[in-house]
Amino acid sequence: MVELVKAKGLGKRYGKVQALTDVSLVLPAGRIVGLIGPNGAGKSTFLKCLMGLLRFDGGLEVLGLDPHRDRARMLEQLSYIADVATLPDWMRVDQLLTYCEGVHPRFRRPMAEAFLARTDLQPSFKVSRLSKGMKTQLHLALAMAVDARLLVLDEPTLGLDILYRKAFHSSLVTDFFDEDRTILISTHQVEEVEHILTDLIFIRQGRILLNLPMDEVADRFAQLSCAPEQAAAARALAPLREESFFGRHVFLFDGVERERLESLGELRTPGVADLFVAMMGREERA
Amino acid sequence: MNSAYQGGWKRFTVLVRREFWEHRSLLWLPVAVCVLHFILALALVLVPRNGMNLQVEVRSEQLTVADSLGGTPGTQVESTSLNWNRMSTASLLDLAAATPPEERGGLLDRLLLGHAHLLAAVGSFLVMGLFSVMLNRERENRSSLFFLSMPLNPWTYLGGKMATGALALVLLWGTVVISQTLGLLVISATAWAHGHAAVDLVWGPSHVFRLWALLGAQLLVDTLWALPLFGSIALMASLGWSGRGGRFGVLLMGAVVATVVDRLYLTGGGLWLWMTRHLPPPGINWEDRGLDALRAAQGKAPALGEGADLVLGMVLGLLLLVAAARALHWREET
């Protein structure tokens, strides 16, 4: 198993604020990892450490390199997309292609042009004149054209309409992803990426709350919908969260055997959004 | 792999092109300076004037020339003074034509060069000021994240910006040189049309190449002059004073720094003279007549303070730049 990112005891402090605390994780190749957390959880700080933009405590290795010391070499194999506002407004599409081609040894211009040919973007278009959706297409074309092993996305679809968001996520899987590459997505829109994720990481107040493959989510977590008369029995099993809908009670459990729950009502695997809300709630109560 | 990628020089040229794509003013600024210079140079030379300042300046040069020619300063000054007073409402062209040939050489080019000096200084300050805008604008619109995601060594990135600045200065120099030469050609034509010996009056015995070289040296020194100003702006930008509410602070600080720099540099009063003594263009014979005679007369050892001013300013500017980088780093980390 090739490990593209290895963090051990990673910490970062901004003055008096501890932004990351003892973050330890491993991201192997061939994964699509969702990094999910509320605002101020430390997602962007973690990604900035990953990009070598911030100094940190503890150990961090990206693509086998120290992100701070070997930043330029590391970035040859790492593509990064923040939200659409990061593309320089004053550049034209063809200038961006020329720039990337000139400075990035692994940028494949023909591939970017082929990607752009499927859109309405013209080489003479200036970034400032593009809609948010077009900017995303352009940024995606640039990122896809880099022969990178790690693609880091920080809220990449913020402010986009649903059509562009769907197209974006579809492109990630069909045009970029393979068994040698890993995609790390930091987002709030968990419902939309849920179906493409292979791994899930929850982060809150700089700490990792949850880090497990999606196929283990179903083994570990369960959502029970039961009648009011079964609620007391379900409550006795210490659910993470409880809600009521149309006279039925919905519970979310962590690590409770399915056999014990099946007799109480209808069982299903919780969605990432439900799981996220439940985990955050438990932390707040704690 | 990227088959078009050649690294090294090719990458550097792309970095420079990127700066010109962003800062169109790097292209139009030299043209604007050139046009302005050409117009003002013509006005200075062709339009009749009775300005006292100019008269005094010319008189002072005559004094030095007279001194260098070995004459009795008192006598020369008196006759020269009377001469200029008599011509005080004439254009410089007429003044030059009325000057004895042995005192005439280099007079026009000296005046033109002195005039270009102001514009060149403004231009070089503007070029340096653009660097702070380069850094600041990226921070404001978050495009720095895009550029930081490229596999570039920070020194390469910075080198691209510095090379752009150097290229902008060369462009500035080139356009001012062109305007200077065009100005001289027009003056020559005008002199010829008025029955003067244009070659003798305008071009000889000074050499146009020397003007070009001196102008280049001037731009270089002016750029060094701009270092403290640029450093202070960079420091203010990195401390976050460039926000909407902080622009007034930037202007205020700019004025304060400009005043300090002015006091620091200009009290020495001789940077231009220091430069003409220390940056002679190669292959120029300093013992010629005209402007050369003027320089030969001034060829005493420069006062220590004149050179020290420049060095002090450079050190101050570099310290401010280092402080700006530290402040930026500190803000990002905390």
Coordinates of C-alpha atoms in Angstrom, one line a residue:
Chain A
M1 CA 0.0 0.0 0.0
V2 CA 1.5 3.3 -1.1
E3 CA 1.0 6.0 1.5
L4 CA 0.7 9.4 -0.1
V5 CA 0.1 11.4 3.2
K6 CA 1.4 10.5 6.6
A7 CA 0.6 12.7 9.6
K8 CA 1.8 11.9 13.1
G9 CA 1.0 14.1 16.0
L10 CA 0.4 17.1 13.8
G11 CA -0.3 20.3 15.6
K12 CA -0.6 23.9 14.6
R13 CA -1.2 27.0 16.8
Y14 CA -2.2 30.5 15.7
G15 CA -1.1 32.6 18.6
K16 CA -3.3 31.5 21.5
V17 CA -5.6 29.4 19.3
Q18 CA -4.8 25.7 18.9
A19 CA -6.0 25.1 15.3
L20 CA -4.8 21.4 15.1
T21 CA -4.1 19.0 17.9
D22 CA -2.4 15.7 17.6
V23 CA -3.7 14.9 14.1
S24 CA -2.5 11.5 13.0
L25 CA -3.7 9.8 9.8
V26 CA -2.6 8.0 6.7
L27 CA -3.9 8.5 3.2
P28 CA -3.1 5.7 0.9
A29 CA -3.2 5.8 -2.9
G30 CA -6.4 5.1 -4.7
R31 CA -8.8 6.7 -2.2
I32 CA -11.3 9.6 -2.3
V33 CA -11.3 11.0 1.1
G34 CA -13.8 13.5 2.5
L35 CA -12.5 15.9 5.1
I36 CA -15.6 17.2 6.8
G37 CA -16.0 19.6 9.7
P38 CA -17.8 22.7 10.8
N39 CA -16.4 26.2 10.2
G40 CA -13.2 26.8 12.1
A41 CA -12.6 23.1 12.6
G42 CA -9.1 23.2 11.2
K43 CA -9.8 21.8 7.7
S44 CA -8.1 24.6 5.8
T45 CA -5.2 24.7 8.3
F46 CA -4.6 21.0 7.7
L47 CA -4.7 21.5 4.0
K48 CA -2.3 24.5 4.3
C49 CA 0.1 22.4 6.3
L50 CA -0.3 19.7 3.6
M51 CA 0.6 22.3 0.9
G52 CA 3.6 23.4 2.9
L53 CA 2.2 26.9 3.4
L54 CA 2.3 26.8 7.2
R55 CA 4.9 25.6 9.7
F56 CA 3.6 22.9 12.1
D57 CA 4.5 20.8 15.0
G58 CA 4.8 17.0 14.8
G59 CA 5.4 14.9 11.7
L60 CA 3.9 15.3 8.2
E61 CA 5.0 13.6 5.0
V62 CA 3.3 14.2 1.7
L63 CA 4.3 12.1 -1.3
G64 CA 7.3 11.0 0.7
L65 CA 8.5 14.6 1.1
D66 CA 8.6 17.2 3.8
P67 CA 6.0 19.7 2.6
H68 CA 7.8 22.6 3.9
R69 CA 11.4 21.8 2.9
D70 CA 10.6 20.1 -0.4
R71 CA 7.6 22.1 -1.3
A72 CA 8.4 22.8 -5.0
R73 CA 9.2 19.1 -5.6
M74 CA 6.1 18.0 -3.7
L75 CA 3.9 20.3 -5.7
E76 CA 5.0 18.7 -8.9
Q77 CA 2.8 15.8 -8.0
L78 CA 0.1 17.6 -6.1
S79 CA -2.8 19.5 -7.6
Y80 CA -4.8 22.0 -5.6
I81 CA -8.1 23.7 -6.1
A82 CA -9.5 26.1 -3.6
D83 CA -12.8 27.8 -4.3
V84 CA -13.2 29.6 -7.6
A85 CA -12.0 32.9 -6.4
T86 CA -8.4 31.9 -6.5
L87 CA -8.0 32.0 -10.2
P88 CA -6.4 35.3 -11.1
D89 CA -9.0 37.6 -12.6
W90 CA -6.7 39.4 -14.9
M91 CA -5.6 36.4 -16.8
R92 CA -7.0 35.0 -20.0
V93 CA -7.7 31.3 -20.5
D94 CA -4.8 30.9 -23.0
Q95 CA -2.5 32.8 -20.6
L96 CA -3.3 30.4 -17.8
L97 CA -2.5 27.5 -20.0
T98 CA 0.8 29.0 -21.1
Y99 CA 1.7 29.8 -17.5
C100 CA 0.9 26.3 -16.2
E101 CA 2.8 24.8 -19.2
G102 CA 5.8 27.0 -18.5
V103 CA 6.1 26.5 -14.8
H104 CA 4.7 23.0 -14.2
P105 CA 6.8 20.0 -15.4
R106 CA 3.8 17.7 -15.2
F107 CA 1.2 19.9 -16.9
R108 CA -0.2 18.4 -20.1
R109 CA -1.6 21.2 -22.2
P110 CA -3.3 19.0 -24.8
M111 CA -5.3 17.3 -22.1
A112 CA -6.4 20.7 -20.6
E113 CA -7.4 21.9 -24.1
A114 CA -9.3 18.7 -24.7
F115 CA -11.1 19.2 -21.5
L116 CA -11.9 22.8 -22.3
A117 CA -13.1 21.8 -25.8
R118 CA -16.0 20.1 -24.1
T119 CA -17.1 23.4 -22.5
D120 CA -18.0 26.8 -23.8
L121 CA -14.7 28.4 -22.7
Q122 CA -12.7 30.1 -25.4
P123 CA -8.9 30.8 -25.1
S124 CA -9.5 34.6 -25.3
F125 CA -11.9 34.7 -22.4
K126 CA -10.7 36.6 -19.4
V127 CA -11.2 35.0 -16.0
S128 CA -13.0 38.1 -14.6
R129 CA -15.7 37.7 -17.3
L130 CA -16.4 34.0 -16.5
S131 CA -19.3 32.8 -14.5
K132 CA -18.5 30.8 -11.3
G133 CA -19.4 27.6 -13.1
M134 CA -17.0 28.4 -16.0
K135 CA -14.3 29.3 -13.6
T136 CA -14.7 26.0 -11.9
Q137 CA -14.5 24.2 -15.3
L138 CA -11.4 26.1 -16.1
H139 CA -9.8 25.4 -12.8
L140 CA -10.8 21.7 -13.0
A141 CA -9.2 21.5 -16.5
L142 CA -6.0 22.9 -15.2
A143 CA -5.9 20.6 -12.2
M144 CA -6.9 17.5 -14.2
A145 CA -4.2 18.2 -16.8
V146 CA -1.5 17.9 -14.1
D147 CA -0.2 14.4 -13.8
A148 CA -0.6 14.5 -10.1
R149 CA -0.8 11.7 -7.5
L150 CA -2.7 13.8 -5.0
L151 CA -5.5 16.2 -5.7
V152 CA -6.5 18.5 -2.8
L153 CA -9.8 20.2 -3.0
D154 CA -10.8 22.9 -0.5
E155 CA -14.5 23.7 -0.9
P156 CA -14.2 23.5 -4.6
T157 CA -17.9 23.8 -5.5
L158 CA -18.7 26.6 -3.1
G159 CA -21.3 28.9 -4.7
L160 CA -22.0 26.7 -7.7
D161 CA -25.4 25.6 -8.8
I162 CA -26.4 21.9 -8.6
L163 CA -25.7 21.1 -12.3
Y164 CA -22.1 22.3 -12.1
R165 CA -21.6 20.6 -8.7
K166 CA -22.7 17.3 -10.1
A167 CA -20.6 17.7 -13.3
F168 CA -17.6 18.6 -11.2
H169 CA -17.8 15.5 -9.0
S170 CA -18.5 13.3 -12.0
S171 CA -15.4 14.6 -13.7
L172 CA -13.3 13.9 -10.6
V173 CA -14.1 10.2 -10.8
T174 CA -14.2 9.7 -14.5
D175 CA -11.3 12.0 -15.7
F176 CA -8.9 11.9 -12.8
F177 CA -9.3 9.2 -10.3
D178 CA -7.5 5.9 -10.5
E179 CA -5.9 3.4 -8.2
D180 CA -2.6 5.3 -8.1
R181 CA -4.2 8.7 -7.2
T182 CA -5.9 10.0 -4.2
I183 CA -8.4 12.9 -3.9
L184 CA -8.8 14.8 -0.6
I185 CA -12.0 16.8 -0.6
S186 CA -12.8 19.3 2.1
T187 CA -16.4 20.3 1.9
H188 CA -19.6 21.2 3.7
Q189 CA -21.8 19.7 1.0
V190 CA -21.5 16.2 2.2
E191 CA -24.6 14.8 0.6
E192 CA -23.2 15.5 -2.8
V193 CA -19.8 13.8 -2.3
E194 CA -21.0 11.0 -0.2
H195 CA -21.5 8.6 -3.1
I196 CA -18.0 9.0 -4.4
L197 CA -16.1 8.9 -1.1
T198 CA -14.1 5.9 -0.1
D199 CA -13.0 7.3 3.2
L200 CA -14.4 9.7 5.7
I201 CA -12.6 12.0 8.1
F202 CA -14.5 14.2 10.6
I203 CA -12.6 17.0 12.2
R204 CA -13.7 19.3 15.0
Q205 CA -11.8 21.9 17.0
G206 CA -8.6 20.7 15.4
R207 CA -9.0 17.1 16.4
I208 CA -9.9 14.1 14.3
L209 CA -13.2 12.6 15.5
L210 CA -13.6 9.9 13.0
N211 CA -11.4 8.4 10.3
L212 CA -12.6 5.3 8.6
P213 CA -13.4 3.8 5.2
M214 CA -16.9 4.2 4.0
D215 CA -17.5 0.5 3.9
E216 CA -16.9 0.4 7.6
V217 CA -19.4 3.1 8.2
A218 CA -22.2 0.5 7.6
D219 CA -20.6 -1.9 9.9
R220 CA -20.2 0.5 12.8
F221 CA -23.1 2.9 12.5
A222 CA -26.8 2.2 12.2
Q223 CA -29.9 4.3 12.0
L224 CA -33.1 3.0 13.6
S225 CA -36.6 4.2 12.9
C226 CA -39.0 2.9 15.5
A227 CA -42.5 3.5 16.9
P228 CA -42.8 5.6 20.1
E229 CA -43.4 2.5 22.2
Q230 CA -39.9 1.1 21.3
A231 CA -38.2 4.4 22.0
A232 CA -37.4 3.8 25.6
A233 CA -35.7 0.5 24.7
A234 CA -33.7 2.2 21.9
R235 CA -32.7 5.0 24.2
A236 CA -31.4 2.5 26.7
L237 CA -28.8 1.5 24.1
A238 CA -27.2 5.0 24.3
P239 CA -27.8 6.4 20.8
L240 CA -25.6 9.2 19.4
R241 CA -28.6 11.1 18.4
E242 CA -32.4 11.1 18.6
E243 CA -35.0 12.8 16.4
S244 CA -38.7 12.6 15.9
F245 CA -40.4 12.6 12.5
F246 CA -44.1 12.2 11.9
G247 CA -44.6 10.3 15.1
R248 CA -41.7 8.0 14.6
H249 CA -38.4 8.2 16.5
V250 CA -35.1 8.0 14.6
F251 CA -31.9 7.0 16.5
L252 CA -28.4 6.8 15.3
F253 CA -26.1 4.3 17.0
D254 CA -22.4 3.8 17.1
G255 CA -21.0 0.3 17.6
V256 CA -24.3 -1.3 18.7
E257 CA -24.8 -4.8 17.2
R258 CA -27.4 -4.8 14.4
E259 CA -29.1 -7.9 15.9
R260 CA -30.1 -6.0 19.0
L261 CA -31.5 -3.1 16.9
E262 CA -33.4 -5.1 14.3
S263 CA -36.0 -6.2 16.8
L264 CA -36.8 -2.5 17.7
G265 CA -37.7 -1.2 14.2
E266 CA -36.5 -0.4 10.7
L267 CA -32.7 -0.3 10.3
R268 CA -30.6 1.4 7.6
T269 CA -27.1 2.8 7.2
P270 CA -27.0 6.5 8.1
G271 CA -26.0 9.1 5.6
V272 CA -22.8 11.1 6.1
A273 CA -24.7 14.2 6.9
D274 CA -26.7 12.5 9.6
L275 CA -23.6 10.9 11.0
F276 CA -21.8 14.2 11.0
V277 CA -24.6 16.0 12.9
A278 CA -24.7 13.2 15.4
M279 CA -21.0 13.1 16.0
M280 CA -20.8 16.9 16.4
G281 CA -23.7 16.8 18.8
R282 CA -22.0 14.1 20.9
E283 CA -18.9 16.2 21.1
E284 CA -20.8 19.3 22.1
R285 CA -22.5 17.3 24.9
A286 CA -19.2 15.9 26.0
Chain B
M1 CA 5.3 14.7 -18.4
N2 CA 5.0 18.1 -20.0
S3 CA 6.9 17.9 -23.3
A4 CA 6.9 21.7 -23.6
Y5 CA 8.4 22.2 -20.2
Q6 CA 12.0 23.2 -20.4
G7 CA 12.6 24.6 -16.9
G8 CA 15.3 27.2 -16.3
W9 CA 15.3 30.1 -18.7
K10 CA 12.0 29.1 -20.3
R11 CA 10.3 29.0 -17.0
F12 CA 11.8 32.4 -16.1
T13 CA 10.4 34.0 -19.2
V14 CA 7.0 32.7 -18.4
L15 CA 7.2 34.2 -15.0
V16 CA 8.2 37.6 -16.4
R17 CA 5.4 37.4 -19.1
R18 CA 3.0 36.7 -16.3
E19 CA 3.9 39.9 -14.6
F20 CA 3.4 41.9 -17.7
W21 CA 0.0 40.2 -18.3
E22 CA -1.0 41.3 -14.8
H23 CA 0.6 44.8 -14.8
R24 CA -0.1 46.3 -18.1
S25 CA 1.2 49.6 -16.7
L26 CA 4.7 48.2 -17.0
L27 CA 4.2 48.6 -20.7
W28 CA 2.4 51.9 -20.9
L29 CA 4.3 53.6 -18.1
P30 CA 7.5 53.9 -20.1
V31 CA 5.5 55.1 -23.2
A32 CA 3.7 57.7 -21.0
V33 CA 7.0 58.8 -19.5
C34 CA 8.5 59.0 -23.0
V35 CA 5.7 61.1 -24.4
L36 CA 5.7 63.4 -21.4
H37 CA 9.5 63.8 -21.5
F38 CA 9.5 64.5 -25.2
I39 CA 6.8 67.2 -24.9
L40 CA 8.4 68.8 -21.9
A41 CA 11.9 68.6 -23.4
L42 CA 10.7 70.5 -26.5
A43 CA 8.9 73.0 -24.4
L44 CA 12.0 73.6 -22.3
V45 CA 14.2 74.1 -25.3
L46 CA 11.9 75.9 -27.8
V47 CA 9.5 78.0 -25.8
P48 CA 10.7 81.4 -24.7
R49 CA 11.0 81.8 -21.0
N50 CA 12.1 84.2 -18.4
G51 CA 12.1 81.8 -15.5
M52 CA 14.5 82.9 -12.7
N53 CA 15.2 79.4 -11.6
L54 CA 16.4 78.3 -14.9
Q55 CA 18.5 81.4 -15.3
V56 CA 20.2 80.8 -12.0
E57 CA 20.9 77.2 -12.8
V58 CA 22.5 78.0 -16.1
R59 CA 24.5 80.7 -14.5
S60 CA 25.8 78.3 -12.0
E61 CA 26.9 75.9 -14.7
Q62 CA 28.7 78.7 -16.5
L63 CA 30.5 79.5 -13.3
T64 CA 31.8 76.0 -13.1
V65 CA 32.7 75.9 -16.8
A66 CA 34.5 79.2 -16.5
D67 CA 36.4 77.9 -13.5
S68 CA 37.4 74.7 -15.3
L69 CA 38.6 76.7 -18.3
G70 CA 41.2 78.3 -16.1
G71 CA 39.8 81.8 -16.4
T72 CA 39.4 84.3 -13.6
P73 CA 36.1 83.2 -12.0
G74 CA 35.1 86.8 -11.1
T75 CA 35.4 88.2 -14.6
Q76 CA 33.8 85.1 -16.3
V77 CA 30.9 85.1 -14.0
E78 CA 30.3 88.8 -14.5
S79 CA 30.3 88.6 -18.3
T80 CA 28.3 85.3 -18.3
S81 CA 25.8 86.7 -15.9
L82 CA 25.3 89.7 -18.1
N83 CA 25.0 87.5 -21.1
W84 CA 22.3 85.3 -19.6
N85 CA 20.4 88.3 -18.2
R86 CA 20.3 89.8 -21.6
M87 CA 18.9 86.6 -23.0
S88 CA 16.5 85.8 -20.2
T89 CA 13.4 85.9 -22.3
A90 CA 14.7 83.8 -25.1
S91 CA 14.4 80.0 -25.5
L92 CA 17.2 77.8 -24.5
L93 CA 17.9 77.3 -28.1
D94 CA 18.6 81.0 -28.5
L95 CA 20.6 81.0 -25.3
A96 CA 22.8 78.2 -26.5
A97 CA 23.3 79.8 -29.9
A98 CA 24.4 83.0 -28.2
T99 CA 26.9 81.1 -26.0
P100 CA 30.5 81.1 -27.2
P101 CA 31.4 77.8 -29.0
E102 CA 34.0 76.8 -26.4
E103 CA 31.4 77.1 -23.6
R104 CA 28.5 75.7 -25.6
G105 CA 29.3 72.0 -25.9
G106 CA 27.3 69.8 -23.7
L107 CA 25.1 72.7 -22.5
L108 CA 21.9 71.4 -24.2
D109 CA 22.4 67.8 -23.4
R110 CA 23.2 68.7 -19.8
L111 CA 20.0 70.6 -19.6
L112 CA 18.0 67.9 -21.3
L113 CA 19.5 65.3 -19.2
G114 CA 18.8 67.2 -16.1
H115 CA 15.2 67.5 -17.2
A116 CA 15.0 63.8 -18.0
H117 CA 16.3 63.1 -14.5
L118 CA 13.1 64.1 -12.9
L119 CA 10.9 62.0 -15.1
A120 CA 13.3 59.1 -14.9
A121 CA 13.2 59.3 -11.1
V122 CA 9.4 59.4 -11.1
G123 CA 9.3 56.4 -13.5
S124 CA 11.7 54.3 -11.5
F125 CA 9.8 55.1 -8.3
L126 CA 6.6 54.0 -10.0
V127 CA 8.2 50.8 -11.2
M128 CA 9.4 49.9 -7.7
G129 CA 6.0 50.9 -6.3
L130 CA 4.4 48.4 -8.6
F131 CA 6.1 45.6 -6.8
S132 CA 4.1 46.2 -3.6
V133 CA 1.0 46.2 -5.7
M134 CA 2.0 42.9 -7.3
L135 CA 2.3 41.3 -3.8
N136 CA -0.7 43.0 -2.3
R137 CA -3.2 42.4 -5.1
E138 CA -2.6 38.7 -5.0
R139 CA -3.3 38.7 -1.3
E140 CA -6.5 40.6 -1.7
N141 CA -8.1 38.5 -4.4
R142 CA -6.7 35.2 -3.1
S143 CA -5.0 34.4 -6.4
S144 CA -1.9 33.9 -4.3
L145 CA -3.3 30.4 -3.5
F146 CA -3.3 29.6 -7.2
F147 CA 0.2 30.7 -7.7
L148 CA 1.4 29.0 -4.5
S149 CA 0.0 25.8 -5.8
M150 CA 2.5 25.8 -8.6
P151 CA 5.8 23.9 -8.1
L152 CA 8.0 27.0 -7.8
N153 CA 10.8 27.7 -5.5
P154 CA 9.9 31.0 -3.7
W155 CA 13.3 32.4 -4.8
T156 CA 12.4 31.6 -8.5
Y157 CA 9.1 33.4 -8.0
L158 CA 10.7 36.4 -6.4
G159 CA 13.4 36.3 -9.1
G160 CA 10.7 36.5 -11.7
K161 CA 9.4 39.7 -10.1
M162 CA 12.8 41.2 -9.8
A163 CA 13.6 40.4 -13.4
T164 CA 10.4 42.0 -14.4
G165 CA 11.4 45.1 -12.5
A166 CA 14.8 45.2 -14.3
L167 CA 13.1 44.7 -17.6
A168 CA 10.7 47.5 -16.9
L169 CA 13.6 49.8 -16.1
V170 CA 15.3 48.8 -19.3
L171 CA 12.0 49.6 -21.2
L172 CA 11.8 52.9 -19.4
W173 CA 15.4 53.7 -20.3
G174 CA 14.9 52.7 -23.9
T175 CA 11.8 54.9 -24.3
V176 CA 13.3 57.9 -22.6
V177 CA 16.4 57.5 -24.7
I178 CA 14.3 57.4 -27.8
S179 CA 12.4 60.5 -26.7
Q180 CA 15.6 62.2 -25.8
T181 CA 17.1 61.5 -29.2
L182 CA 13.9 62.5 -31.0
G183 CA 13.9 65.7 -29.0
L184 CA 17.5 66.4 -30.1
L185 CA 16.6 65.7 -33.7
V186 CA 13.7 68.1 -33.6
I187 CA 15.8 70.7 -31.9
S188 CA 18.5 70.2 -34.5
A189 CA 16.0 70.7 -37.3
T190 CA 14.6 73.8 -35.6
A191 CA 18.1 75.2 -35.1
W192 CA 19.0 74.5 -38.7
A193 CA 15.7 76.2 -39.8
H194 CA 16.8 79.3 -37.8
G195 CA 20.1 79.4 -39.5
H196 CA 22.2 77.9 -36.6
A197 CA 24.9 75.2 -37.0
A198 CA 22.8 72.4 -35.7
V199 CA 25.6 69.8 -35.4
D200 CA 27.8 72.2 -33.5
L201 CA 25.0 73.5 -31.4
V202 CA 23.2 70.4 -30.4
W203 CA 25.3 67.4 -31.0
G204 CA 28.9 68.5 -30.5
P205 CA 31.2 68.1 -28.8
S206 CA 29.0 65.9 -26.5
H207 CA 28.1 62.4 -27.7
V208 CA 24.6 61.1 -27.7
F209 CA 25.7 57.7 -26.6
R210 CA 27.1 59.3 -23.4
L211 CA 23.6 60.7 -22.7
W212 CA 22.1 57.3 -23.1
A213 CA 24.6 55.7 -20.8
L214 CA 24.2 58.4 -18.2
L215 CA 20.4 58.1 -18.4
G216 CA 20.7 54.4 -17.8
A217 CA 23.0 54.9 -14.8
Q218 CA 20.5 57.5 -13.6
L219 CA 17.6 55.1 -13.7
L220 CA 19.6 52.5 -11.8
V221 CA 20.5 54.9 -9.0
D222 CA 17.0 56.3 -8.9
T223 CA 15.8 52.7 -8.4
L224 CA 18.1 52.3 -5.5
W225 CA 16.7 55.5 -4.2
A226 CA 13.2 53.9 -4.4
L227 CA 14.2 51.0 -2.2
P228 CA 13.3 52.7 1.1
L229 CA 9.9 53.8 -0.3
F230 CA 9.2 50.3 -1.7
G231 CA 10.4 48.7 1.5
S232 CA 8.1 50.8 3.6
I233 CA 5.1 50.1 1.4
A234 CA 5.8 46.4 1.4
L235 CA 6.0 46.5 5.2
M236 CA 2.8 48.3 5.5
A237 CA 1.1 45.9 3.1
S238 CA 2.4 42.9 5.0
L239 CA 1.1 44.4 8.3
G240 CA -2.3 44.6 6.8
W241 CA -2.5 48.4 6.4
S242 CA -3.6 48.0 2.8
G243 CA -7.2 47.2 3.6
R244 CA -9.9 49.7 2.8
G245 CA -9.5 51.5 6.1
G246 CA -5.8 51.4 5.9
R247 CA -5.2 53.2 2.6
F248 CA -5.1 56.5 4.3
G249 CA -2.5 55.1 6.6
V250 CA -0.5 54.0 3.6
L251 CA -0.7 57.4 2.1
L252 CA 0.2 59.1 5.4
M253 CA 3.1 56.8 6.0
G254 CA 4.2 57.2 2.4
A255 CA 4.4 60.9 2.9
V256 CA 6.3 60.5 6.2
V257 CA 8.8 58.1 4.6
A258 CA 9.1 60.3 1.5
T259 CA 9.9 63.3 3.8
V260 CA 12.5 61.2 5.7
V261 CA 14.0 59.9 2.5
D262 CA 14.1 63.4 1.1
R263 CA 15.8 64.8 4.2
L264 CA 18.2 61.8 4.3
Y265 CA 19.1 62.0 0.6
L266 CA 18.7 65.4 -0.5
T267 CA 20.6 67.2 2.3
G268 CA 23.7 65.6 0.8
G269 CA 22.7 67.5 -2.3
G270 CA 25.0 65.6 -4.5
L271 CA 23.7 62.2 -5.5
W272 CA 23.5 63.2 -9.1
L273 CA 27.0 64.6 -8.9
W274 CA 28.1 61.5 -7.0
M275 CA 26.8 59.4 -9.8
T276 CA 28.4 61.3 -12.6
R277 CA 31.7 60.9 -10.9
H278 CA 31.3 57.2 -10.0
L279 CA 29.3 55.7 -12.8
P280 CA 31.1 56.9 -15.9
P281 CA 30.0 55.0 -19.0
P282 CA 32.9 52.8 -20.2
G283 CA 35.0 54.2 -23.0
I284 CA 34.2 57.8 -22.4
N285 CA 36.9 60.3 -22.3
W286 CA 36.2 62.6 -19.3
E287 CA 38.7 65.2 -20.3
D288 CA 36.7 66.4 -23.3
R289 CA 35.3 69.8 -23.6
G290 CA 31.8 71.0 -22.7
L291 CA 30.1 68.7 -20.3
D292 CA 33.3 66.8 -19.8
A293 CA 35.1 70.0 -18.9
L294 CA 32.3 70.6 -16.4
R295 CA 32.8 67.2 -14.8
A296 CA 36.5 67.6 -14.9
A297 CA 36.1 70.8 -12.9
Q298 CA 34.0 68.9 -10.4
G299 CA 36.3 66.0 -10.4
K300 CA 37.4 66.5 -6.9
A301 CA 37.0 63.5 -4.5
P302 CA 33.3 63.2 -3.5
A303 CA 32.3 64.0 -0.1
L304 CA 31.9 60.9 2.0
G305 CA 28.3 61.7 2.9
E306 CA 27.1 61.7 -0.7
G307 CA 28.0 58.0 -1.3
A308 CA 27.1 57.1 2.2
D309 CA 23.6 58.5 1.7
L310 CA 23.0 56.0 -1.1
V311 CA 24.4 53.1 0.8
L312 CA 22.4 54.0 3.9
G313 CA 19.2 54.3 1.9
M314 CA 19.8 50.9 0.3
V315 CA 20.5 49.3 3.6
L316 CA 17.3 50.9 5.1
G317 CA 15.3 49.7 2.1
L318 CA 16.6 46.2 2.3
L319 CA 16.0 46.1 6.1
L320 CA 12.4 47.3 5.5
L321 CA 12.0 44.5 2.9
V322 CA 13.3 41.9 5.2
A323 CA 10.9 43.2 7.9
A324 CA 8.1 43.1 5.5
A325 CA 8.8 39.4 4.7
R326 CA 9.0 38.6 8.4
A327 CA 5.8 40.5 9.2
L328 CA 4.0 38.6 6.4
H329 CA 5.2 35.3 7.7
W330 CA 4.3 36.2 11.3
R331 CA 0.8 37.2 10.2
E332 CA 0.2 34.0 8.4
E333 CA 1.5 31.8 11.2
T334 CA -0.4 33.6 13.9

